[in-house]
CSV table of C-alpha atoms and ligand atoms in Angstrom, one decimal:
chain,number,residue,atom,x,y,z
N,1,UNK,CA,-7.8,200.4,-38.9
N,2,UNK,CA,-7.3,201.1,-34.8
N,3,UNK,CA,-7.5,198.3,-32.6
N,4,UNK,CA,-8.1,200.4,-29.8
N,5,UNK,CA,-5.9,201.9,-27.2
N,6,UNK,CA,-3.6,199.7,-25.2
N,7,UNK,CA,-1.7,199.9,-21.9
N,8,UNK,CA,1.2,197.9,-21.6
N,9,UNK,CA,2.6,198.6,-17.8
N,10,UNK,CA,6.1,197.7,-17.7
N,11,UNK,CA,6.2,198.1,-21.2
N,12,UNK,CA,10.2,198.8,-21.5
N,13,UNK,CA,11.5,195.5,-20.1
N,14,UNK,CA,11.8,192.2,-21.8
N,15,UNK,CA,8.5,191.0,-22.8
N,16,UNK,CA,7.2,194.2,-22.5
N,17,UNK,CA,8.8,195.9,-25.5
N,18,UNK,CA,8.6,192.7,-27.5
N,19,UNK,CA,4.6,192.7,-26.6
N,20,UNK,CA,4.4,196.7,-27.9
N,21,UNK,CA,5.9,195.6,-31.4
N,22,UNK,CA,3.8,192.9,-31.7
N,23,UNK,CA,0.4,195.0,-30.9
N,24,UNK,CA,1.7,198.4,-32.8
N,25,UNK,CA,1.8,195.3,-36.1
N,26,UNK,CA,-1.5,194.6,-35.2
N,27,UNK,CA,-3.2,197.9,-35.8
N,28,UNK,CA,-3.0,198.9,-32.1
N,29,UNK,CA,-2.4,202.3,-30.6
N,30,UNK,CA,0.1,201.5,-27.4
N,31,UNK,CA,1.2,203.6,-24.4
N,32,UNK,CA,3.6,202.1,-22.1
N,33,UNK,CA,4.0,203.4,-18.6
N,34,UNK,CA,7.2,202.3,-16.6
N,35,UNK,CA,9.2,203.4,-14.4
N,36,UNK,CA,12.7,202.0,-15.8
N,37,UNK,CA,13.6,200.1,-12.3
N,38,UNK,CA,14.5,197.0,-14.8
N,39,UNK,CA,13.5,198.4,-18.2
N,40,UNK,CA,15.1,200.3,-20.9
N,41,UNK,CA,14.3,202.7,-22.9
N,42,UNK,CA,17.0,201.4,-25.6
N,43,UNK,CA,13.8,198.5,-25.7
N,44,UNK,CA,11.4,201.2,-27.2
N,45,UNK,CA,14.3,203.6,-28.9
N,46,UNK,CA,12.9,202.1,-32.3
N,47,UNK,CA,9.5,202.9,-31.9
N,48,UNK,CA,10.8,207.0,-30.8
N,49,UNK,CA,8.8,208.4,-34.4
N,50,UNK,CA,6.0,206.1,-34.4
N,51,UNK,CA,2.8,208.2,-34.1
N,52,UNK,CA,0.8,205.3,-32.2
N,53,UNK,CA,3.3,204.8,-30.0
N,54,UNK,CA,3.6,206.9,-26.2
N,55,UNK,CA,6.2,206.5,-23.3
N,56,UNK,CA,4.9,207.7,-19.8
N,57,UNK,CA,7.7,207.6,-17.3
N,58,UNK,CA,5.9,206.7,-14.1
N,59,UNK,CA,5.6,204.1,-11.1
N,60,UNK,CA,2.7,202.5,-10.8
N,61,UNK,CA,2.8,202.0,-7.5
N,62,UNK,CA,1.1,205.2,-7.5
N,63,UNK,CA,-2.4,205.7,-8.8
N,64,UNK,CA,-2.3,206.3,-12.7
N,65,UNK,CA,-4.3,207.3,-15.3
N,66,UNK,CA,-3.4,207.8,-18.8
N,67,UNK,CA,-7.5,208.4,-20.7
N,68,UNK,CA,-9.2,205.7,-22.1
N,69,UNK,CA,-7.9,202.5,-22.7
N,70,UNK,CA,-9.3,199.4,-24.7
N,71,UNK,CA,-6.9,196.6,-23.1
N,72,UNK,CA,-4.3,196.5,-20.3
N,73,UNK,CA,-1.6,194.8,-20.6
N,74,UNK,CA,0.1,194.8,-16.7
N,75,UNK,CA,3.7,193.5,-17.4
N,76,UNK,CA,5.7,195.2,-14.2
N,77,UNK,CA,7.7,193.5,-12.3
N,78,UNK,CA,11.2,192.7,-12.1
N,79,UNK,CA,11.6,189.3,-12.8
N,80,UNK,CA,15.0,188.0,-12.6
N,81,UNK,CA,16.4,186.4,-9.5
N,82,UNK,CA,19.0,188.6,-9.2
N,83,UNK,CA,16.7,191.5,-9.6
N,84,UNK,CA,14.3,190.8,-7.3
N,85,UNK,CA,16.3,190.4,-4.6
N,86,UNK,CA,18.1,193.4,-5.4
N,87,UNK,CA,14.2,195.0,-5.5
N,88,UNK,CA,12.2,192.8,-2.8
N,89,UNK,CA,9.9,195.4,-1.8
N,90,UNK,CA,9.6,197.1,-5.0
N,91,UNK,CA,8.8,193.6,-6.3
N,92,UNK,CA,5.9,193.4,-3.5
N,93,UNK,CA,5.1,196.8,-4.0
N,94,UNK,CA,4.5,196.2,-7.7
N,95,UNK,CA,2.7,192.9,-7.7
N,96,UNK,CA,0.6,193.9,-4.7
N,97,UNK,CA,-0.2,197.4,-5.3
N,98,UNK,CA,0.7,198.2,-8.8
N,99,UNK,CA,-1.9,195.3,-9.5
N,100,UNK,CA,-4.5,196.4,-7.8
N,101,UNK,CA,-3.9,200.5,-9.9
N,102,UNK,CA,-3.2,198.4,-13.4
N,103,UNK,CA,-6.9,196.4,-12.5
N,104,UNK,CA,-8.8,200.0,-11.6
N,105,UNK,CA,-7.6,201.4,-15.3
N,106,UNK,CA,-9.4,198.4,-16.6
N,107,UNK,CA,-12.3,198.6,-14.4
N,108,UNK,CA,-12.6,202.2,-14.8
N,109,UNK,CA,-12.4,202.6,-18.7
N,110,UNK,CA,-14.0,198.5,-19.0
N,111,UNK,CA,-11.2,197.5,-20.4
N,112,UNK,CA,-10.0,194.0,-21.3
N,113,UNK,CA,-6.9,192.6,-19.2
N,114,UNK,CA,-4.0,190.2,-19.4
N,115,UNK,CA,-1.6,189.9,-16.3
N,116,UNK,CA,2.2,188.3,-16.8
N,117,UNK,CA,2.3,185.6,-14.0
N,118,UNK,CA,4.9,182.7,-13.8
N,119,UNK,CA,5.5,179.5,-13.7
N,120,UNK,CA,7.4,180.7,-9.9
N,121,UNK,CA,3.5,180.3,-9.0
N,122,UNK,CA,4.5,176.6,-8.4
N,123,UNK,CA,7.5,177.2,-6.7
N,124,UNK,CA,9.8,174.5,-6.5
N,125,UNK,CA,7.6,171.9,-8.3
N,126,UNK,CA,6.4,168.4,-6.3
N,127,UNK,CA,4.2,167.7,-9.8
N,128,UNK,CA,5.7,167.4,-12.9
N,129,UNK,CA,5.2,168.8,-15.8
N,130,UNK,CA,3.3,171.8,-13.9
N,131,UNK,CA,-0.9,171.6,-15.0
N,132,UNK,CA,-2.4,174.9,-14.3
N,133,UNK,CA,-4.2,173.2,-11.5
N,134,UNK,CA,-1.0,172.3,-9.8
N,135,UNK,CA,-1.8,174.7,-6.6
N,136,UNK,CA,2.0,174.8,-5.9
N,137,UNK,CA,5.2,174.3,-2.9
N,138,UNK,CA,6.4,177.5,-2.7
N,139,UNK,CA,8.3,178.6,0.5
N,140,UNK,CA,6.6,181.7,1.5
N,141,UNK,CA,9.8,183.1,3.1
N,142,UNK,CA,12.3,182.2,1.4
N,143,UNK,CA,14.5,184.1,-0.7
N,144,UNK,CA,12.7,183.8,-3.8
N,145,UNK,CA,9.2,184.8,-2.1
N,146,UNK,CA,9.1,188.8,-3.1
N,147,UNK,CA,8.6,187.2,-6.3
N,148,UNK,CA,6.5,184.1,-5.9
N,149,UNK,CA,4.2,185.3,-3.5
N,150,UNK,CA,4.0,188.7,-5.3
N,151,UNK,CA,2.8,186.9,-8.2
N,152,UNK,CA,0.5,184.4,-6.5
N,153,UNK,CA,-1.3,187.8,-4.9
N,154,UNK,CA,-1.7,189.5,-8.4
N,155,UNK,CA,-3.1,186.5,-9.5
N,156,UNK,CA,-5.4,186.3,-6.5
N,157,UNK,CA,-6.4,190.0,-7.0
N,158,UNK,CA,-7.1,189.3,-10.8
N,159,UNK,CA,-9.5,186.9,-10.2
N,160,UNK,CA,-11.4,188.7,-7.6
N,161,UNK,CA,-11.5,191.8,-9.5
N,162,UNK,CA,-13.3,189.4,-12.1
N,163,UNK,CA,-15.3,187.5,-8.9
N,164,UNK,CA,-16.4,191.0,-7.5
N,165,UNK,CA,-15.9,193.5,-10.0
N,166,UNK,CA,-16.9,191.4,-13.6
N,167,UNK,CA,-13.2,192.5,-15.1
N,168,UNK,CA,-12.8,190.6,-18.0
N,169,UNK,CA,-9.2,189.5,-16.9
N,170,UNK,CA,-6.7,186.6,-18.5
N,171,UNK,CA,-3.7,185.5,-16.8
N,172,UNK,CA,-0.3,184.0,-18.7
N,173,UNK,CA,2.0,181.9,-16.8
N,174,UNK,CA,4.8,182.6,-18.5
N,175,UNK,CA,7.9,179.9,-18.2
N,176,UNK,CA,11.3,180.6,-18.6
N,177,UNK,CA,11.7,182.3,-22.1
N,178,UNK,CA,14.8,184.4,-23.6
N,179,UNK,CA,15.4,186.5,-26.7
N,180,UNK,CA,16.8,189.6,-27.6
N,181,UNK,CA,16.6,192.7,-25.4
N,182,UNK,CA,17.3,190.7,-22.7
N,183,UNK,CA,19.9,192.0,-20.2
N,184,UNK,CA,23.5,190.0,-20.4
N,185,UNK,CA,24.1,191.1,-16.3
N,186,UNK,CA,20.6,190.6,-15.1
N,187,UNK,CA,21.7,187.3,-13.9
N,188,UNK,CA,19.8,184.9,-16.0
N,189,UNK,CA,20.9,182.0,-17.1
N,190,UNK,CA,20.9,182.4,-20.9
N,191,UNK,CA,22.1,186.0,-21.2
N,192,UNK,CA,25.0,184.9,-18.5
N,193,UNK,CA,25.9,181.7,-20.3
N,194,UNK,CA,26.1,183.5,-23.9
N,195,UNK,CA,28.1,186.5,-22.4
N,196,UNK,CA,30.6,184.6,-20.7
N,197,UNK,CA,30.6,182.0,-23.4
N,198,UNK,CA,31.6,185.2,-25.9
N,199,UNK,CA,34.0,186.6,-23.4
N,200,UNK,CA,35.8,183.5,-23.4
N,201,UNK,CA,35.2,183.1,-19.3
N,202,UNK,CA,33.8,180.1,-17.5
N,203,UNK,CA,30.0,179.3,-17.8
N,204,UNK,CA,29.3,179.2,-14.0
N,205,UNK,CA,26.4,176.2,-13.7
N,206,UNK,CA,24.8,176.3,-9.7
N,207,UNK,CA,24.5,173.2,-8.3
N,208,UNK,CA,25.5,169.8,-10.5
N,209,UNK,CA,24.0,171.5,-13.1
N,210,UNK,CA,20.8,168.4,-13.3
N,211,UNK,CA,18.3,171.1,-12.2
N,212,UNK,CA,16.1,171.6,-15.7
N,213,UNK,CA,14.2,174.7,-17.4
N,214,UNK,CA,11.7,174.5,-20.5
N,215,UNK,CA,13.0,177.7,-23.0
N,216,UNK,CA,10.8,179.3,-24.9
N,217,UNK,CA,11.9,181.8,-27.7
N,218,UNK,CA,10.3,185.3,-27.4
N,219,UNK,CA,8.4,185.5,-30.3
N,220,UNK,CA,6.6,182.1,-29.6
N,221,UNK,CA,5.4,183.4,-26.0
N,222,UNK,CA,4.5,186.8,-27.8
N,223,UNK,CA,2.3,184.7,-30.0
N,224,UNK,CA,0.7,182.8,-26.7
N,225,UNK,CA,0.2,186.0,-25.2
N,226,UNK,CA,-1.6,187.9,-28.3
N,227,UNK,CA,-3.6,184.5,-29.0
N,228,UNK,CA,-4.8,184.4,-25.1
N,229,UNK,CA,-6.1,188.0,-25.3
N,230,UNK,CA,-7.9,187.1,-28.2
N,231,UNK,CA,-9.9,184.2,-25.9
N,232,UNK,CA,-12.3,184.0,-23.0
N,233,UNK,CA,-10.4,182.3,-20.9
N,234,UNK,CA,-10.4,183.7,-17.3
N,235,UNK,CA,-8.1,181.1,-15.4
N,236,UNK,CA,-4.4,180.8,-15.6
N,237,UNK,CA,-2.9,179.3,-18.8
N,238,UNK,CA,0.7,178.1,-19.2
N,239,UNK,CA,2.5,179.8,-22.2
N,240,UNK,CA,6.0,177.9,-22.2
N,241,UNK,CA,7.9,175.7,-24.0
N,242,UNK,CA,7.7,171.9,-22.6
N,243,UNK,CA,10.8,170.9,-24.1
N,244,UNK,CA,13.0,170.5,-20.9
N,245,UNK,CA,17.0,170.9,-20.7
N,246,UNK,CA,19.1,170.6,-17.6
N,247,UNK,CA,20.9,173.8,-16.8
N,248,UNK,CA,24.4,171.7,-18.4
N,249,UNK,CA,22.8,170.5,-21.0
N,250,UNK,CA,21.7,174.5,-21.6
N,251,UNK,CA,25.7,175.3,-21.0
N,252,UNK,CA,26.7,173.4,-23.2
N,253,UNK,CA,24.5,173.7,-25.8
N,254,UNK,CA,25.4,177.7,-25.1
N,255,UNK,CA,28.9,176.8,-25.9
N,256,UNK,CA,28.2,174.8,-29.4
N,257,UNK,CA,25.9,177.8,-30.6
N,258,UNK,CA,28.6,180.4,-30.0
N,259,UNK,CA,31.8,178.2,-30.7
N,260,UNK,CA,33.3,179.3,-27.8
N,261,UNK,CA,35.9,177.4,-25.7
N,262,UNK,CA,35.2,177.9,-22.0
N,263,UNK,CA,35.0,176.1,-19.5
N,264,UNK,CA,32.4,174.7,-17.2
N,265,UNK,CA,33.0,175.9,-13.9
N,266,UNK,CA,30.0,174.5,-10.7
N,267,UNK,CA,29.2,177.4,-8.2
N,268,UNK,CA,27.1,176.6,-5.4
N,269,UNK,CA,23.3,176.5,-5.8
N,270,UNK,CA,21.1,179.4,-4.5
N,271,UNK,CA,18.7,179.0,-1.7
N,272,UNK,CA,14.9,177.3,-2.8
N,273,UNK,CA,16.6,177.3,-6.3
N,274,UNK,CA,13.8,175.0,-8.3
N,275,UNK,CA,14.8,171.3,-9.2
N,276,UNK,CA,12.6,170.8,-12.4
N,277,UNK,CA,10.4,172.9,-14.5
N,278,UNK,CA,8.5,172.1,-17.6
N,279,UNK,CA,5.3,173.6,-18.5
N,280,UNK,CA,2.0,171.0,-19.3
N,281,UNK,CA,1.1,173.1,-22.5
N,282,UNK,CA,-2.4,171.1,-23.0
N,283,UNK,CA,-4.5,174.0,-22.2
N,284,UNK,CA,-3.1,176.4,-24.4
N,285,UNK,CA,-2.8,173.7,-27.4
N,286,UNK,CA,-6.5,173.0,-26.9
N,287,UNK,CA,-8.1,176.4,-26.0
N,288,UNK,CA,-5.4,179.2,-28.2
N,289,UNK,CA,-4.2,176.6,-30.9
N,290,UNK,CA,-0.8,177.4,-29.5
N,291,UNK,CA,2.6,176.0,-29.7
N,292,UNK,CA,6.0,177.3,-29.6
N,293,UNK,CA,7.6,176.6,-33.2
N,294,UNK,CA,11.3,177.2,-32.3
N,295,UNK,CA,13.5,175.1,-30.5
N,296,UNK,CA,16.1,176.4,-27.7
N,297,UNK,CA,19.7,175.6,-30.1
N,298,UNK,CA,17.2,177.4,-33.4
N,299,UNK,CA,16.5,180.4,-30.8
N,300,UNK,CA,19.9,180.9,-29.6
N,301,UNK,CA,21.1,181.4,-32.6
N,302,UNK,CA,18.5,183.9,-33.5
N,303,UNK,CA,20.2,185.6,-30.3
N,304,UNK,CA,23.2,185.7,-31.3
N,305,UNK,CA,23.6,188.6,-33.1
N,306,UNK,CA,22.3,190.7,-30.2
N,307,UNK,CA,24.0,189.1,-27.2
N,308,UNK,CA,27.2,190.1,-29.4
N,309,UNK,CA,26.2,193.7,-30.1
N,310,UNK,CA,25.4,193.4,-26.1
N,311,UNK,CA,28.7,192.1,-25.0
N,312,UNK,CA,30.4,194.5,-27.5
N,313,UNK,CA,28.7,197.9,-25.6
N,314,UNK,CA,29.2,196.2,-22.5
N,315,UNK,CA,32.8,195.6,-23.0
N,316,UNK,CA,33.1,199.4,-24.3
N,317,UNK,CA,31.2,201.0,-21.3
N,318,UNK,CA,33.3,199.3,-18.9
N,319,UNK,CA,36.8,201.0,-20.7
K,401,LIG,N1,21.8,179.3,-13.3
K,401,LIG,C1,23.1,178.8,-13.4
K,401,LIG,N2,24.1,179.7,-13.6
K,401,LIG,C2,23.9,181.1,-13.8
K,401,LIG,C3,22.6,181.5,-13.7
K,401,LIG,C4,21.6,180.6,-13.4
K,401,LIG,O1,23.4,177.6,-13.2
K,401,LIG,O2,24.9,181.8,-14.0
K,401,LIG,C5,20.8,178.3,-13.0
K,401,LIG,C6,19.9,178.6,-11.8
K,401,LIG,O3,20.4,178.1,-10.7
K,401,LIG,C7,18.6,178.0,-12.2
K,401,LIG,C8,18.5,178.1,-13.7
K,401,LIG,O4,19.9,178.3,-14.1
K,401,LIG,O5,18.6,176.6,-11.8
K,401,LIG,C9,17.7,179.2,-14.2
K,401,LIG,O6,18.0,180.4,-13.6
K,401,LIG,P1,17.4,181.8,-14.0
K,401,LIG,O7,18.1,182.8,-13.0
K,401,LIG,O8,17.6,182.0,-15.4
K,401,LIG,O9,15.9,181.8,-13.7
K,401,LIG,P2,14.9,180.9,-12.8
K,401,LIG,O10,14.3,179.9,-13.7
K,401,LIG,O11,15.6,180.2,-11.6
K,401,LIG,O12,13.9,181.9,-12.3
């Protein structure tokens, strides 16, 4: 039996694609709009003869509209570091003005709504682990601020779409997760650890390497996401996993899962580059009965197979 119709915007990157799966399982039909800045469509290629399942090649920037829908999902943005300073303004655009067209498809057809925001909401972190009503030190123009502030106005749109407007909105603050479908030259750390690590080059940690990230495996943030549109709740919730890693500890545990031999080589660290990040998961424990089930050496290897395939097309493309 139909769910309903959903809209996933930015439905051919990461999370995106993962998130269409996940709904098309769950009796949803799904129609992703993107405009393949940072997505894929290799992401969706698998879903090309599913009859629920429709691709709209479009910015949202520009005003959309796509017929009824039953639940926006607003997933644009790029959201690597490398790719957002490569697209600052797109990034603003996007978060800004791409919000407020993804919030007037739900207010128009009274549609539920879930928003991707980050755990870049608290910048680099003075409290730690980060609560949700940790309010944040981000520097508002600094390199990483397309991004930050971006996401801090989509957030502040949200809620006063739902203050002025009664939009039943929720809003994930999603901490740093990985998977497959993930880009191996988007700059990230765990696709760029794995594919240097299978290419047998140096794993290049910023800094001393003692800055830390919580990693969550995709499927368990899937599962936070699907189990916060299922709720009430209208404030920010953290969907990460708390178990915190420095960014060596990461390497190296990059180098066990894969076998490989590199080396460890220290580049310098970017500008406003966070010290410590690890999500306070209480909310989402208490309120969605959630908690990521697979830990970061488990999820890596659940990678592996396609950061290989990855590195292997990559490798070819480049002959
Ligand atoms: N990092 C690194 N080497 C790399 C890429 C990233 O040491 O090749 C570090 C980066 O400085 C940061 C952490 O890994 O401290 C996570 O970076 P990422 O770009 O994945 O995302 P962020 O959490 O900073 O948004």
């Amino acid at each position: 039996m139909s769910q309903g119709r959903a809209l996933i915007t930015g439905g051919a990157g990461f999370l995106g694609s993962h998130l269409a799966d996940a709904l098309l399982a769950d009796g949803w039909n799904v129609v992703v709009v993107d405009n393949l800045l940072t997505g894929r469509r290799a992401n969706l290629a698998h879903l090309r003869n599913e009859p629920r399942f429709e691709f709209v090649e479009k910015d949202i920037c520009q005003p959309f509209d796509v017929g009824k829908i039953d639940y926006v999902f607003h997933f644009a943005s790029p959201a690597s570091p490398e790719d957002y300073h490569a697209h600052g303004i797109e990034t603003l655009r996007v978060g800004s003005i791409g919000t407020f067209h993804a919030l007037e498809v739900a207010r128009k057809y009274s549609a539920k709504y879930l928003v991707s925001s980050t755990s870049e909401c608290y910048g680099d972190p003075l409290e730690h682990p980060q609560k949700e009503t940790y309010w944040g030190h981000v520097n508002p123009v600094g390199p990483r601020s397309v991004y930050d502030e971006a996401k801090r106005f989509t957030e502040a749109a949200t809620v006063a779409y739902r203050r002025y407007h009664n939009v039943d909105v929720r809003i994930a603050r999603i901490f740093n997760t990985y998977g497959p479908r993930m880009q191996i030259r988007d700059g990230r750390v765990v696709p760029t650890f794995v594919r240097q690590a299978l290419l047998g080059e140096d794993l290049t940690v910023f800094g001393d390497g003692n800055q830390t990230r919580s990693f969550c495996y995709v499927s368990d943030e899937i599962d936070g996401f699907l189990r916060l549109a299922n709720s009430d709740e209208h404030l920010p919730v953290n969907i990460g996993n708390p178990n915190e890693f420095t960014i060596l500890e990461c390497a190296q545990l990059v180098l066990k899962v894969t076998g490989s031999r590199s080396r460890i080589r220290n580049e310098p660290l970017p500008q406003d580059d966070p010290k410590q990040r690890r999500p306070d998961i209480n909310k989402a424990r208490q309120l969605l009965g959630w908690e990521p089930k697979i830990d970061l050496e488990t999820g890596l290897r659940l990678s592996l197979e396609y950061f290989k395939k990855a590195v292997a097309e990559d490798t070819a493309a480049a002959r």
